[in-house]
Structures are given as structure tokens and as C-alpha cells.
Short mmCIF file of C-alpha atoms in Angstrom, two decimals:
data_model
loop_
_atom_site.label_atom_id
_atom_site.label_comp_id
_atom_site.label_asym_id
_atom_site.label_seq_id
_atom_site.Cartn_x
_atom_site.Cartn_y
_atom_site.Cartn_z
CA UNK A 13 -0.19 0.04 0.02
CA UNK A 14 1.20 3.54 -1.17
CA UNK A 15 0.85 6.11 0.97
CA UNK A 16 1.56 9.67 -0.51
CA UNK A 17 3.38 12.02 2.10
CA UNK A 18 2.50 15.77 0.77
CA UNK A 19 -1.30 13.86 -1.08
CA UNK A 20 -4.19 14.03 0.64
CA UNK A 21 -5.40 11.26 -0.80
CA UNK A 22 -3.85 7.65 -0.57
CA UNK A 23 -4.76 5.02 -2.42
CA UNK A 24 -5.77 1.59 -0.90
CA UNK A 25 -5.11 -1.37 -3.40
CA UNK A 26 -2.60 -1.41 -6.56
CA UNK A 27 -5.15 -3.11 -8.50
CA UNK A 28 -7.87 -0.01 -7.90
CA UNK A 29 -8.00 3.22 -8.58
CA UNK A 30 -10.16 3.74 -5.72
CA UNK A 31 -9.09 6.92 -3.60
CA UNK A 32 -9.56 7.77 -0.45
CA UNK A 33 -9.78 11.03 1.72
CA UNK A 34 -6.53 10.82 3.95
CA UNK A 35 -7.14 10.93 7.75
CA UNK A 36 -3.47 11.30 9.49
CA UNK A 37 -3.37 14.80 7.76
CA UNK A 38 -5.78 17.56 9.34
CA UNK A 39 -8.16 19.32 7.66
CA UNK A 40 -7.39 23.05 6.89
CA UNK A 41 -7.91 25.16 9.36
CA UNK A 42 -8.84 29.34 8.74
CA UNK A 43 -6.82 31.82 11.28
CA UNK A 44 -8.11 32.76 14.20
CA UNK A 45 -7.85 36.72 15.19
CA UNK A 46 -8.35 37.79 18.39
CA UNK A 47 -11.44 37.65 19.05
CA UNK A 48 -11.67 34.45 18.05
CA UNK A 49 -13.47 35.06 14.50
CA UNK A 50 -13.00 33.00 11.58
CA UNK A 51 -10.95 35.58 8.60
CA UNK A 52 -11.83 35.94 5.39
CA UNK A 53 -9.90 34.17 2.98
CA UNK A 54 -9.89 35.76 -0.84
CA UNK A 55 -11.49 32.85 -3.17
CA UNK A 56 -10.94 34.86 -6.67
CA UNK A 57 -13.17 36.77 -9.02
CA UNK A 58 -16.07 34.26 -7.50
CA UNK A 59 -17.99 36.00 -4.79
CA UNK A 60 -17.93 39.09 -6.30
CA UNK A 61 -20.16 37.66 -9.27
CA UNK A 62 -22.60 35.74 -6.78
CA UNK A 63 -26.23 37.51 -8.05
CA UNK A 64 -28.55 37.63 -4.55
CA UNK A 65 -32.31 37.04 -5.01
CA UNK A 66 -35.13 38.67 -4.13
CA UNK A 67 -35.09 38.93 -0.80
CA UNK A 68 -38.78 38.63 0.05
CA UNK A 69 -38.21 34.80 -0.52
CA UNK A 70 -40.58 34.62 -4.05
CA UNK A 71 -39.22 33.87 -7.22
CA UNK A 72 -40.20 36.43 -10.62
CA UNK A 73 -39.26 39.28 -12.47
CA UNK A 74 -36.35 40.98 -10.33
CA UNK A 75 -36.62 45.02 -10.13
CA UNK A 76 -33.35 44.84 -10.88
CA UNK A 77 -30.30 42.58 -11.79
CA UNK A 78 -28.17 43.15 -8.66
CA UNK A 79 -30.18 43.60 -5.80
CA UNK A 80 -33.30 41.62 -6.38
CA UNK A 81 -36.74 42.34 -6.33
CA UNK A 82 -37.94 45.74 -4.01
CA UNK A 83 -40.29 45.83 -1.43
CA UNK A 84 -43.38 47.46 -2.26
CA UNK A 85 -44.52 49.12 0.87
CA UNK A 86 -48.27 50.88 0.80
CA UNK A 87 -48.92 52.35 -2.29
CA UNK A 88 -45.48 54.04 -3.70
CA UNK A 89 -42.39 52.43 -4.91
CA UNK A 90 -38.75 53.59 -6.36
CA UNK A 91 -40.10 53.96 -9.90
CA UNK A 92 -36.16 53.81 -11.24
CA UNK A 93 -33.59 50.93 -11.12
CA UNK A 94 -35.66 48.71 -13.25
CA UNK A 95 -34.61 46.24 -15.20
CA UNK A 96 -34.90 46.95 -19.40
CA UNK A 97 -35.23 43.81 -20.82
CA UNK A 98 -34.64 39.80 -20.67
CA UNK A 99 -31.93 39.51 -21.90
CA UNK A 100 -28.71 38.39 -21.16
CA UNK A 101 -27.35 40.13 -17.85
CA UNK A 102 -23.85 38.88 -17.83
CA UNK A 103 -23.72 41.08 -20.75
CA UNK A 104 -25.56 43.79 -19.81
CA UNK A 105 -24.98 47.60 -20.38
CA UNK A 106 -26.53 49.90 -17.68
CA UNK A 107 -28.97 51.98 -19.02
CA UNK A 108 -30.15 53.78 -16.84
CA UNK A 109 -30.13 57.58 -16.67
CA UNK A 110 -29.84 59.79 -13.32
CA UNK A 111 -32.77 62.00 -13.32
CA UNK A 112 -32.37 65.08 -11.25
CA UNK A 113 -32.00 65.43 -7.38
CA UNK A 114 -35.58 67.05 -7.43
CA UNK A 115 -36.98 64.42 -9.29
CA UNK A 116 -35.11 61.70 -7.53
CA UNK A 117 -36.77 62.65 -4.38
CA UNK A 118 -40.32 63.46 -4.96
CA UNK A 119 -42.59 60.44 -5.01
CA UNK A 120 -45.23 59.77 -8.30
CA UNK A 121 -48.53 60.28 -6.81
CA UNK A 122 -51.50 59.41 -8.69
CA UNK A 123 -54.68 61.39 -8.59
CA UNK A 124 -58.34 61.01 -9.44
CA UNK A 125 -59.10 64.71 -9.47
CA UNK A 126 -57.69 67.05 -11.99
CA UNK A 127 -56.91 70.54 -11.08
CA UNK A 128 -59.63 73.35 -12.68
CA UNK A 129 -57.17 74.15 -15.91
CA UNK A 130 -57.29 70.82 -17.15
CA UNK A 131 -60.91 70.05 -16.15
CA UNK A 132 -61.94 73.44 -18.03
CA UNK A 133 -59.63 72.11 -21.21
CA UNK A 134 -61.14 68.44 -20.85
CA UNK A 135 -64.90 70.58 -21.04
CA UNK A 136 -64.20 73.65 -22.84
CA UNK A 137 -65.30 71.94 -26.28
CA UNK A 138 -69.25 72.28 -25.24
CA UNK A 139 -68.80 76.19 -25.78
CA UNK A 140 -66.42 76.63 -28.55
CA UNK A 141 -68.01 73.70 -30.98
CA UNK A 142 -71.22 75.65 -31.16
CA UNK A 143 -68.73 79.12 -31.32
CA UNK A 144 -66.90 77.17 -34.00
CA UNK A 145 -70.97 76.00 -35.51
CA UNK A 146 -72.42 79.97 -35.65
CA UNK A 147 -69.56 81.95 -36.94
CA UNK A 148 -69.04 79.58 -39.83
CA UNK A 149 -70.33 81.47 -42.45
CA UNK A 150 -69.80 78.44 -45.29
CA UNK A 151 -70.42 75.05 -45.65
CA UNK A 152 -66.51 74.09 -45.52
CA UNK A 153 -66.66 76.24 -41.96
CA UNK A 154 -68.98 73.96 -40.41
CA UNK A 155 -67.70 70.97 -41.75
CA UNK A 156 -64.29 71.80 -40.37
CA UNK A 157 -65.33 72.67 -37.01
CA UNK A 158 -67.10 70.34 -36.91
CA UNK A 159 -63.92 68.04 -37.60
CA UNK A 160 -62.04 69.93 -35.29
CA UNK A 161 -63.50 68.55 -32.46
CA UNK A 162 -64.60 65.08 -33.85
CA UNK A 163 -62.72 62.93 -31.20
CA UNK A 164 -64.59 65.20 -28.47
CA UNK A 165 -67.31 63.04 -26.72
CA UNK A 166 -70.37 62.25 -25.71
CA UNK A 167 -72.21 64.18 -28.01
CA UNK A 168 -75.99 64.88 -27.32
CA UNK A 169 -78.52 65.21 -29.78
CA UNK A 170 -78.72 69.05 -30.11
CA UNK A 171 -75.11 68.96 -31.18
CA UNK A 172 -76.26 66.88 -34.50
CA UNK A 173 -79.49 69.33 -34.94
CA UNK A 174 -76.59 72.50 -34.99
CA UNK A 175 -74.93 71.45 -37.37
CA UNK A 176 -76.95 70.29 -39.83
CA UNK A 177 -79.48 72.78 -39.68
CA UNK A 178 -76.21 75.63 -40.15
CA UNK A 179 -75.05 74.08 -42.65
CA UNK A 180 -78.44 73.91 -44.67
CA UNK A 181 -78.39 78.17 -43.59
CA UNK A 182 -75.25 78.16 -45.56
CA UNK A 183 -76.17 76.51 -49.29
CA UNK A 184 -75.94 73.05 -48.22
CA UNK A 185 -73.17 70.70 -49.13
CA UNK A 186 -72.58 67.77 -51.05
CA UNK A 187 -74.26 64.66 -50.23
CA UNK A 188 -71.03 62.64 -50.94
CA UNK A 189 -68.60 65.01 -48.83
CA UNK A 190 -67.01 62.60 -46.04
CA UNK A 191 -67.15 64.78 -44.17
CA UNK A 192 -71.08 64.66 -44.19
CA UNK A 193 -70.69 61.94 -44.69
CA UNK A 194 -68.88 61.05 -41.15
CA UNK A 195 -71.58 63.15 -39.87
CA UNK A 196 -74.41 61.50 -40.44
CA UNK A 197 -72.86 57.86 -39.84
CA UNK A 198 -72.66 58.83 -35.98
CA UNK A 199 -76.16 60.83 -36.06
CA UNK A 200 -77.26 56.45 -37.99
CA UNK A 201 -76.93 54.72 -34.57
CA UNK A 202 -78.92 57.12 -32.48
CA UNK A 203 -81.90 58.00 -34.61
CA UNK A 204 -83.77 55.52 -32.44
CA UNK A 205 -83.44 57.88 -29.58
CA UNK A 206 -84.59 60.94 -31.76
CA UNK A 207 -87.59 62.79 -30.38
CA UNK A 208 -88.38 65.38 -33.08
CA UNK A 209 -88.11 63.23 -35.90
CA UNK A 210 -89.69 65.33 -39.13
CA UNK A 211 -87.60 67.72 -38.84
CA UNK A 212 -84.48 66.06 -39.21
CA UNK A 213 -86.19 64.33 -41.66
CA UNK A 214 -85.81 67.33 -42.83
CA UNK A 215 -82.77 68.78 -42.74
CA UNK A 216 -81.82 65.09 -44.18
CA UNK A 217 -83.65 66.45 -47.06
CA UNK A 218 -82.25 69.94 -47.96
CA UNK A 219 -78.94 68.35 -47.58
CA UNK A 220 -79.72 65.70 -50.25
CA UNK A 221 -79.24 62.42 -47.58
CA UNK A 222 -81.64 59.80 -48.54
CA UNK A 223 -79.91 56.92 -47.17
CA UNK A 224 -80.38 58.58 -43.33
CA UNK A 225 -84.62 59.12 -44.55
CA UNK A 226 -84.99 55.19 -45.63
CA UNK A 227 -84.08 54.25 -42.12
CA UNK A 228 -85.81 57.08 -40.11
CA UNK A 229 -89.01 56.13 -41.46
CA UNK A 230 -89.14 52.71 -40.09
CA UNK A 231 -88.96 54.80 -36.14
CA UNK A 232 -91.46 57.73 -37.55
CA UNK A 233 -93.80 55.40 -38.75
CA UNK A 234 -94.63 54.12 -35.13
CA UNK A 235 -94.59 57.60 -34.15
CA UNK A 236 -97.84 58.86 -37.32
CA UNK A 237 -101.14 58.36 -35.12
CA UNK A 238 -99.11 60.57 -31.98
CA UNK A 239 -98.25 63.85 -34.42
CA UNK A 240 -99.66 66.76 -34.53
CA UNK A 241 -100.79 68.22 -38.21
CA UNK A 242 -97.86 70.79 -37.73
CA UNK A 243 -95.79 67.76 -37.55
CA UNK A 244 -96.87 65.80 -40.10
CA UNK A 245 -96.75 68.63 -42.61
CA UNK A 246 -93.40 68.86 -42.20
CA UNK A 247 -92.33 65.79 -42.64
CA UNK A 248 -94.54 65.90 -45.97
CA UNK A 249 -92.95 69.00 -46.76
CA UNK A 250 -89.36 66.96 -45.89
CA UNK A 251 -90.52 63.87 -48.75
CA UNK A 252 -91.83 66.73 -51.14
CA UNK A 253 -88.30 68.02 -50.97
CA UNK A 254 -85.96 65.40 -51.14
CA UNK A 255 -88.91 64.29 -54.33
CA UNK A 256 -89.53 61.02 -53.15
#
């Protein structure tokens, strides 16, 4: 049996390749300081590459590739140092731009209550749209006034009546104009809600929108027994203008 003097292993038998721990040698001991505390031995750059996982014991997305997930307390959390993408972090390049000191110290607290200026800007189309329709003197200006506020919702029935009445007052427009079709297509969905159907029928007749008049007759036929004589005359006059 051969035993190596400077090796931690010894060969048990010449015919076998089994290695065993050399119990004759004492295990290595760390140097002790005066306070009886072991000193850390530098193993290399391995310890510097260890990534700390989530601090709450739950695996998942890390808000930072090095420090793990940040515990959120209450409704507010640290807005910066979030991960960018899901790629290999060994080739990670820091793209974080440090904000200003004042911005970094302030918390972003969302609110459900707008300020007076913001609320006024969001509601000012209620008087800007009727004013733009009233000051328009040509069909193009009337249609452009409506298109300018086309994204403002919800539009009421009197908004559509105002723009159609002003169009008839300034002389009408081409019935194939896409802006007029845009207005009538939005009004098409609420035909069943309109109360003054004879008046709307007359506006359609003056603008030569016969397709919408045909759709509006579905709701006016059931209301004929309840209409007054003036309303019946107005509806007949509308069909006379359209020559239907």
C-alpha cells in the first residue's frame, strides 16, 4: 500500500483505482484573530459574481439585476432601477440615466381629481363647438368646425341638430362629402332616440341624404298617430323636398 506524504489522498490497493481521504492529515484551519473570529479568505472573483435573489423569498421578475426585487410598502415604490428587457445579464449595459436630485426624491402619486385648468380644457368643447358652428359662414367652415372636435365625446342630439341646421342655412354641401357622411354615420346609431324626427327628416331632405331618410322612416312610422298636424305637415314637406 502506497501512501503519499504530501497528498490528501492515498491509494488503497494497487489493482484498484479507488481513492480515499487521508485521515492522517488534519483538515485545513482558518487563521484565528484575537476575537476568536475566522477571517475571510479571498477565493477570487467568484464571490463578486454572486447575484442576490429576491429578498422576500418569492421568485419572479427582479426590479434590478443585482439587488433583487424591492419590497413595496403601501402604494408607492421606487420608480427607477428597473430592468430593461429579458436578455443575458452577463452582457448587461447600464442604460439608467440618473434623474435630477429633486425629481429623484419626489414620489409619483397618481390622483383621480384633475386640477381646475385641466378640467376646463377637457370641457371647453361644450361651448367652443357651438361657437365655431355659429360663426361659420360657408359649408366648408361648418364641416371643419365639426371635424375639429370629432374626438370629443359624448355628443348630444342637439349637437347634431345644430350642425345640420347651420349646413342648411349656409346653402348645403355635397351629399358625398366624407365629412357629412361622418356626421350622419354617428347620428345613424341614435335615430331611435331622436324625439323630433320630422325636423331631422327635413334637414336630411335639404341636404339630399336620402339613405338616412329611408332608415329614419322605420322609427317615424310608429309615431304617426301621435304626431300633431304641424309635425305631419313638416314630414310631408320633407319628402316633397327630397321628391320621394
